[in-house]
Amino acid sequence: MSTQEIRFSGFGGQGIIRCALITGKALSLYDDKFATMTQSFGPEARGSACAAQLVVSDSRILYPYITHPGILMALSQEAYDKYYSELPDGGVLIVENDLVKLQSEHTNLKLYRVPATRFAEELGNRLFTNLVALGFLTAVTKVVTDDAMKKALPGLVPDRFLKINIKAFEKGYNHGLEAINAAGAAS
Amino acid sequence: MDGDHALAEGALAAGCRFFAGYPITPSTETAERFAERAPEVGALFIQMEDELASIAALIGAAWAGQKCMTVTCGPGFSLMTENLGLAAMTETPLVIANVQRGGPSTGLPTLTAQQDMMQAKYGPHGDNAIIALCPDSPQECFDLTVEAFNLSEYYRVPVIILTDETVGHMHEKVVIPPADKIKVVPRNNYSGPKEDCRPYKFDSKGGHPMVRAGDGYNFHITGLVHNEMGYPVMTADQGKIVVTHLMEKINSNADDIIRLEEDQVEGADIVVVSYGITSRIAVKAIQDARKEGIKVGSLRLITIWPFCEKRINELSGKVKAFVVPEINYGQMVREVERCAHGRSEVISVNHCGGAVHDPEVILDAIRKANK
C-alpha cells in the first residue's frame, strides 16, 4: 500500500467524524503509517449530511484531501447517494444494511453490508453504531489493524463506555470476517 | 490532534502561562485546549469580554512577566489591531494566532481563507514591523508556535501565526518532543541597579531585557513616542529614533528571522511561491507539471513577515515566472511582484476563499507560465 483514501459518511450524530479520528489515530500512532483527516465542518449540528476524509500513506502526506477514494463507508441513504459514484472499479463500498437502499447491485465494486445500527441496539444503544461499522471496516479492508484500532479508543470514547465500545468494535469485526469468508466461498 | 490544539500545546511548551481570548470559529478549539490544560501547568486562562480586552490583557500580563497568547480570526483580529499597534510600539512580546476564515466582515465563519496576510502587517496604523509565521500542518502549528514565542521574546515584538481553518481543523500526528529537547527562549527580565534600568534601547537590535512590574523599578509604558525610560518625548527627532529602531530591529535581522522551504528551485523555469495550506495543494499541481516535463520548483514561505525580499530578488530574472496561488484576491503576490522588479513574470492564482484551490487551476497557471 502506498496511499489509500477513505471516505466516512453518514448523518450528523452517527459518530462519522469520530470514526475518521479513531482510524487516523490508530494508523499514525500504532500502525506506523501517516494519516491526514479532514472533515466537512459547517454550522449544521445533527441529522444532516456529514463526511470525513482520511488519507493514509506509508510516507508523509502532502496533498491532504482525497481525490480517488478506494473505500467508502456510507451509513445513510444520503451519504450513499452522494458518494458511491466516486468509487473506481474494485473499490470497497460499505453500507449500513438497514438504512441504505442500493441503487444497483454494484457488481464492479466490493460491496459489503453491515447492520451496524441493529447490532448497536442489541448492545444496548445505537450510539455504538459507528464502532460496529469501524470493526466491520477494519476486518474487510485490512487498511488498519484491529489491535491498533482498539489501542486508539481510549481518549476518543468516554472512559466509562470504553468496554462496550470495544465490544461493539469486535462485534462488527467478527461480522466482517464472516462476510469475507462468505464472499470467498461464493467466488 | 488538529492544528488548533497543536497551537495551544506549542504555547504551553514555549512557556506561555497566560491566555486571554474571546471565542470565535474556527479558532475556539485552541482556547478550549488551553483552558483545559491550564490548571495542570499553573497557567491562567481568562475568557475576556471581547477581543479588544483580550489583547489589552496580554499586554498587561507581558509586562507583569508572563509569556502570553491569544487566538482569533478575521473579525476578532480586526478588533485587536489597535492594541496590536500598542504592543508593537511598547515592544511587548506576545503571540496572536489568526486561524483565518473567509471574509470580509463575518464572511464565511466555518470555511477557510488566507485573506488577512496584509492586515497582519498593515492593520495597525503607523509604520509597523511585526513577524508573522505560516504553518502548513498541525505539526508546524506546534513547532512554529514555539518559534513564535522565541522570536517574540528575543525581538520584543508581537508575533502573529497566520494559519487557516483547514490547518486548524486538520488532524494529523503531532510529535511533541521531550521538554529538554525544545529550544525555548526564556523571558529576560532586567535585574541590575535601579539607576541603570531602561525599559528600552533604540539600537535596531533584539535581545534587550524587559522590566517586570513589581520588581521595584520605576519605568513608564506609553503608546506615545518615548525615550529609553519610556517617558513621552513628542518630537520628530525622537520619532525618528523610535520608528527606525522598531522597523530595523526586524528588517536588518530579516536574514536571521526568515525561514523558507525550497524544493527544486535551483534551475527551475517556474517557481511556485505559496504558504500555509495552499503550499500543500500546490504540491499536487507541481508534481503533475513535473510529469509533463516542466521544470518547476516550490518556494514555501514559512515566515510571511518580514517578506523574503532578498530570495525573490535573487531568483528574479533567473526564472521565467513566479506562480503565486493564495486563498485571497491576490495579496502576497504584490510582494513577489515588487521584489521581482519586472525581471520575471508574476502570475497570481487567486481565490475568493471558502475552499482550497482546485490543483488543476494551479497546474494550468504553471503551464501558461511555461509557454
CSV table of N, CA and C in Angstrom, one decimal, chain A residues 39-186:
chain,number,residue,atom,x,y,z
A,39,GLN,N,-12.4,17.2,7.5
A,39,GLN,CA,-13.9,16.9,7.7
A,39,GLN,C,-14.7,18.0,7.1
A,40,SER,N,-15.9,17.7,6.8
A,40,SER,CA,-16.9,18.7,6.4
A,40,SER,C,-17.2,19.4,7.8
A,41,PHE,N,-17.0,20.7,7.8
A,41,PHE,CA,-17.1,21.5,9.0
A,41,PHE,C,-18.1,22.6,8.8
A,42,GLY,N,-19.3,22.5,9.2
A,42,GLY,CA,-20.3,23.5,9.0
A,42,GLY,C,-21.2,23.8,10.2
A,43,PRO,N,-22.1,24.7,10.1
A,43,PRO,CA,-22.9,25.1,11.2
A,43,PRO,C,-23.9,24.0,11.5
A,44,GLU,N,-24.2,23.1,10.5
A,44,GLU,CA,-25.1,22.0,10.8
A,44,GLU,C,-24.7,21.1,12.0
A,45,ALA,N,-25.6,20.8,12.8
A,45,ALA,CA,-25.2,20.1,14.0
A,45,ALA,C,-25.6,18.6,13.9
A,46,ARG,N,-26.8,18.3,13.9
A,46,ARG,CA,-27.2,16.9,13.9
A,46,ARG,C,-28.2,16.6,12.8
A,47,GLY,N,-28.1,15.4,12.3
A,47,GLY,CA,-29.2,15.0,11.4
A,47,GLY,C,-28.9,15.2,9.9
A,48,SER,N,-28.0,16.2,9.6
A,48,SER,CA,-27.7,16.5,8.2
A,48,SER,C,-26.5,15.7,7.7
A,49,ALA,N,-26.2,15.8,6.5
A,49,ALA,CA,-25.1,15.0,5.9
A,49,ALA,C,-23.8,15.4,6.5
A,50,CYS,N,-22.9,14.4,6.7
A,50,CYS,CA,-21.7,14.6,7.4
A,50,CYS,C,-20.7,13.7,6.8
A,51,ALA,N,-19.5,14.2,6.5
A,51,ALA,CA,-18.4,13.3,6.0
A,51,ALA,C,-17.1,13.7,6.5
A,52,ALA,N,-16.2,12.7,6.6
A,52,ALA,CA,-14.8,12.9,6.9
A,52,ALA,C,-14.0,12.2,5.9
A,53,GLN,N,-12.8,12.7,5.6
A,53,GLN,CA,-11.9,12.0,4.7
A,53,GLN,C,-10.6,11.8,5.3
A,54,LEU,N,-10.1,10.6,5.0
A,54,LEU,CA,-8.8,10.2,5.6
A,54,LEU,C,-7.9,9.7,4.5
A,55,VAL,N,-6.7,10.3,4.5
A,55,VAL,CA,-5.7,9.9,3.5
A,55,VAL,C,-4.7,9.1,4.3
A,56,VAL,N,-4.3,7.9,3.9
A,56,VAL,CA,-3.4,7.0,4.6
A,56,VAL,C,-2.2,6.7,3.7
A,57,SER,N,-1.0,6.8,4.2
A,57,SER,CA,0.1,6.6,3.4
A,57,SER,C,1.3,6.0,4.2
A,58,ASP,N,2.3,5.4,3.4
A,58,ASP,CA,3.5,5.0,4.1
A,58,ASP,C,4.5,6.1,4.3
A,59,SER,N,4.2,7.2,3.5
A,59,SER,CA,5.2,8.3,3.6
A,59,SER,C,4.4,9.6,3.9
A,60,ARG,N,5.1,10.7,4.2
A,60,ARG,CA,4.4,11.9,4.6
A,60,ARG,C,3.4,12.4,3.5
A,61,ILE,N,2.2,12.7,4.0
A,61,ILE,CA,1.2,13.1,3.1
A,61,ILE,C,1.3,14.6,2.8
A,62,LEU,N,1.4,15.0,1.6
A,62,LEU,CA,1.4,16.4,1.2
A,62,LEU,C,0.0,16.9,0.9
A,63,TYR,N,-0.5,16.4,-0.2
A,63,TYR,CA,-1.9,16.8,-0.6
A,63,TYR,C,-2.9,16.2,0.4
A,64,PRO,N,-3.6,17.0,1.2
A,64,PRO,CA,-4.4,16.4,2.3
A,64,PRO,C,-5.8,15.9,2.0
A,65,TYR,N,-6.2,16.0,0.8
A,65,TYR,CA,-7.6,15.6,0.5
A,65,TYR,C,-7.6,14.4,-0.3
A,66,ILE,N,-8.8,13.7,-0.3
A,66,ILE,CA,-8.9,12.5,-1.1
A,66,ILE,C,-9.4,12.9,-2.5
A,67,THR,N,-8.8,12.3,-3.5
A,67,THR,CA,-9.2,12.5,-4.9
A,67,THR,C,-9.8,11.3,-5.5
A,68,HIS,N,-9.2,10.1,-5.1
A,68,HIS,CA,-9.7,8.9,-5.7
A,68,HIS,C,-10.0,7.9,-4.5
A,69,PRO,N,-11.1,8.1,-3.8
A,69,PRO,CA,-11.3,7.2,-2.6
A,69,PRO,C,-11.5,5.8,-3.1
A,70,GLY,N,-10.7,4.9,-2.3
A,70,GLY,CA,-10.8,3.5,-2.6
A,70,GLY,C,-11.8,2.8,-1.7
A,71,ILE,N,-12.1,3.5,-0.6
A,71,ILE,CA,-13.1,2.9,0.4
A,71,ILE,C,-14.1,3.9,0.7
A,72,LEU,N,-15.4,3.5,0.7
A,72,LEU,CA,-16.4,4.4,1.1
A,72,LEU,C,-17.3,3.7,2.2
A,73,MET,N,-17.4,4.4,3.3
A,73,MET,CA,-18.3,3.8,4.3
A,73,MET,C,-19.5,4.8,4.4
A,74,ALA,N,-20.7,4.3,4.0
A,74,ALA,CA,-21.9,5.1,3.9
A,74,ALA,C,-22.9,4.6,4.9
A,75,LEU,N,-23.2,5.4,6.0
A,75,LEU,CA,-24.1,4.9,7.0
A,75,LEU,C,-25.5,5.6,6.8
A,76,SER,N,-25.7,6.3,5.7
A,76,SER,CA,-27.1,6.9,5.5
A,76,SER,C,-27.3,6.8,4.0
A,77,GLN,N,-28.6,6.9,3.7
A,77,GLN,CA,-29.0,6.9,2.3
A,77,GLN,C,-28.4,8.1,1.5
A,78,GLU,N,-28.5,9.3,2.2
A,78,GLU,CA,-28.0,10.5,1.5
A,78,GLU,C,-26.5,10.4,1.2
A,79,ALA,N,-25.8,9.8,2.2
A,79,ALA,CA,-24.3,9.7,2.0
A,79,ALA,C,-24.0,8.7,0.9
A,80,TYR,N,-24.7,7.6,0.9
A,80,TYR,CA,-24.5,6.6,-0.2
A,80,TYR,C,-24.8,7.3,-1.6
A,81,ASP,N,-26.0,7.9,-1.7
A,81,ASP,CA,-26.4,8.5,-3.0
A,81,ASP,C,-25.4,9.5,-3.5
A,82,LYS,N,-24.9,10.3,-2.5
A,82,LYS,CA,-23.9,11.3,-2.9
A,82,LYS,C,-22.6,10.8,-3.3
A,83,TYR,N,-22.1,9.8,-2.7
A,83,TYR,CA,-20.7,9.4,-2.8
A,83,TYR,C,-20.4,8.1,-3.6
A,84,TYR,N,-21.3,7.2,-3.8
A,84,TYR,CA,-20.9,5.9,-4.3
A,84,TYR,C,-20.3,6.0,-5.7
A,85,SER,N,-20.7,7.0,-6.5
A,85,SER,CA,-20.2,7.1,-7.8
A,85,SER,C,-18.7,7.4,-7.9
A,86,GLU,N,-18.2,7.9,-6.7
A,86,GLU,CA,-16.7,8.3,-6.7
A,86,GLU,C,-15.8,7.0,-6.8
A,87,LEU,N,-16.4,5.9,-6.4
A,87,LEU,CA,-15.5,4.7,-6.2
A,87,LEU,C,-15.2,4.2,-7.6
A,88,PRO,N,-13.9,3.8,-7.8
A,88,PRO,CA,-13.5,3.2,-9.0
A,88,PRO,C,-13.8,1.7,-9.0
A,89,ASP,N,-13.7,1.0,-10.2
A,89,ASP,CA,-13.9,-0.4,-10.2
A,89,ASP,C,-13.0,-1.1,-9.2
A,90,GLY,N,-13.6,-2.0,-8.5
A,90,GLY,CA,-12.8,-2.7,-7.4
A,90,GLY,C,-12.8,-2.0,-6.1
A,91,GLY,N,-13.4,-0.8,-6.0
A,91,GLY,CA,-13.4,-0.1,-4.8
A,91,GLY,C,-14.3,-0.8,-3.7
A,92,VAL,N,-14.1,-0.4,-2.5
A,92,VAL,CA,-14.8,-1.1,-1.4
A,92,VAL,C,-15.9,-0.2,-0.9
A,93,LEU,N,-17.2,-0.7,-1.0
A,93,LEU,CA,-18.3,0.1,-0.6
A,93,LEU,C,-18.9,-0.7,0.6
A,94,ILE,N,-19.0,0.1,1.8
A,94,ILE,CA,-19.6,-0.5,3.0
A,94,ILE,C,-20.8,0.3,3.3
A,95,VAL,N,-22.0,-0.3,3.3
A,95,VAL,CA,-23.2,0.4,3.6
A,95,VAL,C,-23.9,-0.1,4.9
A,96,GLU,N,-24.6,0.7,5.5
A,96,GLU,CA,-25.5,0.4,6.6
A,96,GLU,C,-26.7,-0.4,6.0
A,97,ASN,N,-26.8,-1.6,6.4
A,97,ASN,CA,-27.7,-2.5,5.7
A,97,ASN,C,-29.2,-2.1,5.8
A,98,ASP,N,-29.6,-1.6,7.0
A,98,ASP,CA,-31.0,-1.2,7.2
A,98,ASP,C,-31.3,0.2,6.8
A,99,LEU,N,-30.3,1.0,6.6
A,99,LEU,CA,-30.5,2.4,6.3
A,99,LEU,C,-30.3,2.8,4.8
A,100,VAL,N,-29.7,1.9,4.1
A,100,VAL,CA,-29.3,2.3,2.7
A,100,VAL,C,-30.0,1.3,1.8
A,101,LYS,N,-30.8,1.9,0.8
A,101,LYS,CA,-31.4,1.1,-0.2
A,101,LYS,C,-30.5,1.3,-1.5
A,102,LEU,N,-29.9,0.2,-2.0
A,102,LEU,CA,-29.0,0.3,-3.1
A,102,LEU,C,-29.7,0.7,-4.4
A,103,GLN,N,-29.0,1.4,-5.2
A,103,GLN,CA,-29.5,1.8,-6.5
A,103,GLN,C,-29.2,0.8,-7.5
A,104,SER,N,-28.1,-0.1,-7.2
A,104,SER,CA,-27.8,-1.1,-8.2
A,104,SER,C,-27.1,-2.2,-7.4
A,105,GLU,N,-26.7,-3.3,-8.1
A,105,GLU,CA,-26.0,-4.4,-7.4
A,105,GLU,C,-24.5,-4.1,-7.2
A,106,HIS,N,-24.0,-3.1,-7.9
A,106,HIS,CA,-22.6,-2.6,-7.8
A,106,HIS,C,-21.7,-3.8,-8.1
A,107,THR,N,-21.9,-4.5,-9.2
A,107,THR,CA,-21.1,-5.7,-9.4
A,107,THR,C,-19.6,-5.3,-9.7
A,108,ASN,N,-19.3,-4.1,-10.0
A,108,ASN,CA,-18.0,-3.6,-10.2
A,108,ASN,C,-17.2,-3.3,-8.9
A,109,LEU,N,-18.0,-3.3,-7.8
A,109,LEU,CA,-17.4,-2.9,-6.5
A,109,LEU,C,-17.3,-4.1,-5.6
A,110,LYS,N,-16.5,-4.0,-4.5
A,110,LYS,CA,-16.6,-5.0,-3.4
A,110,LYS,C,-17.6,-4.4,-2.5
A,111,LEU,N,-18.8,-5.0,-2.5
A,111,LEU,CA,-19.9,-4.4,-1.7
A,111,LEU,C,-20.1,-5.2,-0.4
A,112,TYR,N,-20.1,-4.5,0.7
A,112,TYR,CA,-20.4,-5.2,2.0
A,112,TYR,C,-21.5,-4.4,2.7
A,113,ARG,N,-22.4,-5.2,3.3
A,113,ARG,CA,-23.5,-4.6,4.1
A,113,ARG,C,-23.3,-5.0,5.5
A,114,VAL,N,-23.5,-4.0,6.4
A,114,VAL,CA,-23.4,-4.3,7.8
A,114,VAL,C,-24.6,-3.7,8.5
A,115,PRO,N,-25.3,-4.5,9.3
A,115,PRO,CA,-26.5,-4.0,10.1
A,115,PRO,C,-26.0,-3.3,11.4
A,116,ALA,N,-25.2,-2.2,11.2
A,116,ALA,CA,-24.5,-1.6,12.3
A,116,ALA,C,-25.4,-1.1,13.4
A,117,THR,N,-26.5,-0.4,12.9
A,117,THR,CA,-27.4,0.2,13.9
A,117,THR,C,-28.1,-0.9,14.7
A,118,ARG,N,-28.5,-2.0,14.0
A,118,ARG,CA,-29.2,-3.1,14.7
A,118,ARG,C,-28.3,-3.8,15.7
A,119,PHE,N,-27.0,-4.0,15.3
A,119,PHE,CA,-26.1,-4.6,16.2
A,119,PHE,C,-25.8,-3.7,17.5
A,120,ALA,N,-25.8,-2.4,17.2
A,120,ALA,CA,-25.5,-1.5,18.3
A,120,ALA,C,-26.7,-1.5,19.3
A,121,GLU,N,-27.9,-1.5,18.7
A,121,GLU,CA,-29.1,-1.6,19.6
A,121,GLU,C,-29.1,-2.9,20.4
A,122,GLU,N,-28.6,-4.0,19.8
A,122,GLU,CA,-28.5,-5.2,20.6
A,122,GLU,C,-27.5,-5.1,21.7
A,123,LEU,N,-26.6,-4.2,21.6
A,123,LEU,CA,-25.6,-4.0,22.6
A,123,LEU,C,-26.1,-3.0,23.6
A,124,GLY,N,-27.3,-2.4,23.4
A,124,GLY,CA,-27.9,-1.5,24.3
A,124,GLY,C,-28.1,-0.1,23.9
A,125,ASN,N,-27.4,0.4,22.8
A,125,ASN,CA,-27.6,1.8,22.5
A,125,ASN,C,-27.1,2.0,21.0
A,126,ARG,N,-27.9,2.7,20.2
A,126,ARG,CA,-27.5,2.9,18.9
A,126,ARG,C,-26.3,3.8,18.7
A,127,LEU,N,-25.9,4.4,19.9
A,127,LEU,CA,-24.7,5.3,19.8
A,127,LEU,C,-23.4,4.5,19.4
A,128,PHE,N,-23.5,3.2,19.6
A,128,PHE,CA,-22.3,2.4,19.2
A,128,PHE,C,-22.2,2.0,17.8
A,129,THR,N,-23.2,2.5,17.0
A,129,THR,CA,-23.2,2.1,15.6
A,129,THR,C,-21.9,2.4,14.9
A,130,ASN,N,-21.3,3.5,15.2
A,130,ASN,CA,-20.0,3.8,14.5
A,130,ASN,C,-18.9,2.8,14.8
A,131,LEU,N,-18.9,2.3,16.0
A,131,LEU,CA,-17.8,1.4,16.4
A,131,LEU,C,-18.1,0.0,15.7
A,132,VAL,N,-19.3,-0.4,15.6
A,132,VAL,CA,-19.7,-1.6,14.9
A,132,VAL,C,-19.2,-1.5,13.4
A,133,ALA,N,-19.5,-0.4,12.8
A,133,ALA,CA,-19.1,-0.1,11.4
A,133,ALA,C,-17.6,-0.1,11.3
A,134,LEU,N,-16.9,0.5,12.3
A,134,LEU,CA,-15.5,0.6,12.2
A,134,LEU,C,-14.8,-0.8,12.3
A,135,GLY,N,-15.4,-1.6,13.2
A,135,GLY,CA,-14.9,-3.0,13.3
A,135,GLY,C,-15.1,-3.8,12.0
A,136,PHE,N,-16.2,-3.6,11.4
A,136,PHE,CA,-16.5,-4.2,10.1
A,136,PHE,C,-15.5,-3.8,9.1
A,137,LEU,N,-15.3,-2.4,9.0
A,137,LEU,CA,-14.4,-1.9,8.0
A,137,LEU,C,-13.0,-2.4,8.2
A,138,THR,N,-12.6,-2.5,9.5
A,138,THR,CA,-11.2,-3.0,9.8
A,138,THR,C,-11.1,-4.4,9.2
A,139,ALA,N,-12.1,-5.3,9.5
A,139,ALA,CA,-12.0,-6.7,9.0
A,139,ALA,C,-12.0,-6.8,7.5
A,140,VAL,N,-12.8,-6.1,6.8
A,140,VAL,CA,-13.0,-6.3,5.4
A,140,VAL,C,-11.9,-5.6,4.6
A,141,THR,N,-11.4,-4.4,5.1
A,141,THR,CA,-10.4,-3.7,4.3
A,141,THR,C,-9.0,-4.0,4.7
A,142,LYS,N,-8.8,-4.3,5.9
A,142,LYS,CA,-7.4,-4.5,6.5
A,142,LYS,C,-6.5,-3.3,6.3
A,143,VAL,N,-7.1,-2.2,6.1
A,143,VAL,CA,-6.3,-1.0,5.9
A,143,VAL,C,-5.6,-0.6,7.2
A,144,VAL,N,-6.2,-1.0,8.3
A,144,VAL,CA,-5.7,-0.8,9.7
A,144,VAL,C,-5.8,-2.0,10.5
A,145,THR,N,-5.0,-2.2,11.5
A,145,THR,CA,-5.1,-3.5,12.3
A,145,THR,C,-6.1,-3.3,13.4
A,146,ASP,N,-6.7,-4.4,13.8
A,146,ASP,CA,-7.7,-4.3,14.8
A,146,ASP,C,-7.1,-4.0,16.2
A,147,ASP,N,-5.8,-4.4,16.3
A,147,ASP,CA,-5.1,-4.1,17.5
A,147,ASP,C,-4.9,-2.6,17.7
A,148,ALA,N,-4.5,-2.0,16.6
A,148,ALA,CA,-4.2,-0.5,16.6
A,148,ALA,C,-5.5,0.2,16.9
A,149,MET,N,-6.6,-0.3,16.3
A,149,MET,CA,-7.9,0.4,16.5
A,149,MET,C,-8.3,0.4,18.0
A,150,LYS,N,-8.1,-0.8,18.6
A,150,LYS,CA,-8.5,-0.9,20.0
A,150,LYS,C,-7.7,0.0,20.9
A,151,LYS,N,-6.4,0.1,20.5
A,151,LYS,CA,-5.5,0.9,21.3
A,151,LYS,C,-5.8,2.4,21.1
A,152,ALA,N,-6.4,2.7,20.0
A,152,ALA,CA,-6.7,4.1,19.7
A,152,ALA,C,-7.9,4.6,20.4
A,153,LEU,N,-8.7,3.7,20.9
A,153,LEU,CA,-10.0,4.1,21.5
A,153,LEU,C,-9.9,5.0,22.8
A,154,PRO,N,-9.1,4.6,23.7
A,154,PRO,CA,-9.0,5.5,25.0
A,154,PRO,C,-8.7,6.9,24.6
A,155,GLY,N,-9.5,7.8,25.2
A,155,GLY,CA,-9.3,9.2,24.9
A,155,GLY,C,-10.3,9.7,23.8
A,156,LEU,N,-10.7,8.8,22.9
A,156,LEU,CA,-11.6,9.2,21.8
A,156,LEU,C,-13.0,8.7,22.1
A,157,VAL,N,-13.2,7.8,23.1
A,157,VAL,CA,-14.5,7.5,23.5
A,157,VAL,C,-14.5,7.7,25.1
A,158,PRO,N,-15.6,8.0,25.7
A,158,PRO,CA,-15.6,8.2,27.1
A,158,PRO,C,-15.2,7.0,27.8
A,159,ASP,N,-14.4,7.2,28.9
A,159,ASP,CA,-13.8,6.1,29.7
A,159,ASP,C,-14.9,5.1,30.1
A,160,ARG,N,-16.0,5.6,30.6
A,160,ARG,CA,-17.0,4.7,31.1
A,160,ARG,C,-17.7,3.8,30.0
A,161,PHE,N,-17.5,4.2,28.8
A,161,PHE,CA,-18.1,3.4,27.7
A,161,PHE,C,-17.0,2.7,26.9
A,162,LEU,N,-15.8,2.7,27.4
A,162,LEU,CA,-14.7,2.1,26.6
A,162,LEU,C,-14.9,0.6,26.4
A,163,LYS,N,-15.3,-0.2,27.4
A,163,LYS,CA,-15.5,-1.6,27.3
A,163,LYS,C,-16.6,-1.9,26.3
A,164,ILE,N,-17.7,-1.2,26.4
A,164,ILE,CA,-18.8,-1.5,25.5
A,164,ILE,C,-18.5,-1.1,24.0
A,165,ASN,N,-17.7,-0.1,23.9
A,165,ASN,CA,-17.3,0.3,22.5
A,165,ASN,C,-16.3,-0.7,21.9
A,166,ILE,N,-15.5,-1.3,22.8
A,166,ILE,CA,-14.6,-2.4,22.3
A,166,ILE,C,-15.4,-3.6,21.9
A,167,LYS,N,-16.5,-3.8,22.6
A,167,LYS,CA,-17.4,-4.9,22.3
A,167,LYS,C,-18.1,-4.7,21.0
A,168,ALA,N,-18.5,-3.5,20.8
A,168,ALA,CA,-19.2,-3.1,19.5
A,168,ALA,C,-18.2,-3.3,18.4
A,169,PHE,N,-17.0,-2.8,18.6
A,169,PHE,CA,-16.0,-3.0,17.5
A,169,PHE,C,-15.8,-4.4,17.2
A,170,GLU,N,-15.7,-5.2,18.2
A,170,GLU,CA,-15.4,-6.7,18.0
A,170,GLU,C,-16.6,-7.4,17.3
A,171,LYS,N,-17.8,-6.9,17.7
A,171,LYS,CA,-19.0,-7.5,17.0
A,171,LYS,C,-19.0,-7.2,15.5
A,172,GLY,N,-18.6,-5.9,15.2
A,172,GLY,CA,-18.5,-5.5,13.8
A,172,GLY,C,-17.4,-6.3,13.1
A,173,TYR,N,-16.3,-6.4,13.8
A,173,TYR,CA,-15.1,-7.0,13.3
A,173,TYR,C,-15.3,-8.5,12.9
A,174,ASN,N,-15.9,-9.2,13.9
A,174,ASN,CA,-16.3,-10.6,13.6
A,174,ASN,C,-17.2,-10.8,12.5
A,175,HIS,N,-18.2,-9.9,12.4
A,175,HIS,CA,-19.2,-9.9,11.3
A,175,HIS,C,-18.5,-9.7,10.0
A,176,GLY,N,-17.5,-8.8,10.0
A,176,GLY,CA,-16.7,-8.5,8.8
A,176,GLY,C,-15.9,-9.7,8.4
A,177,LEU,N,-15.3,-10.5,9.3
A,177,LEU,CA,-14.5,-11.7,9.0
A,177,LEU,C,-15.5,-12.7,8.3
A,178,GLU,N,-16.7,-12.8,8.9
A,178,GLU,CA,-17.7,-13.8,8.3
A,178,GLU,C,-18.0,-13.3,6.9
A,179,ALA,N,-18.2,-12.0,6.7
A,179,ALA,CA,-18.5,-11.5,5.4
A,179,ALA,C,-17.5,-11.8,4.4
A,180,ILE,N,-16.2,-11.7,4.8
A,180,ILE,CA,-15.1,-12.0,3.9
A,180,ILE,C,-15.1,-13.5,3.5
A,181,ASN,N,-15.3,-14.3,4.5
A,181,ASN,CA,-15.4,-15.8,4.3
A,181,ASN,C,-16.5,-16.2,3.4
A,182,ALA,N,-17.6,-15.5,3.6
A,182,ALA,CA,-18.8,-15.8,2.8
A,182,ALA,C,-18.5,-15.4,1.3
A,183,ALA,N,-17.9,-14.2,1.2
A,183,ALA,CA,-17.5,-13.7,-0.2
A,183,ALA,C,-16.5,-14.7,-0.8
A,184,GLY,N,-15.6,-15.1,0.0
A,184,GLY,CA,-14.6,-16.1,-0.5
A,184,GLY,C,-15.2,-17.4,-1.0
A,185,ALA,N,-16.1,-17.9,-0.2
A,185,ALA,CA,-16.8,-19.1,-0.5
A,185,ALA,C,-17.6,-19.0,-1.8
A,186,ALA,N,-18.2,-17.8,-2.0
A,186,ALA,CA,-19.1,-17.6,-3.1
A,186,ALA,C,-18.3,-17.5,-4.4
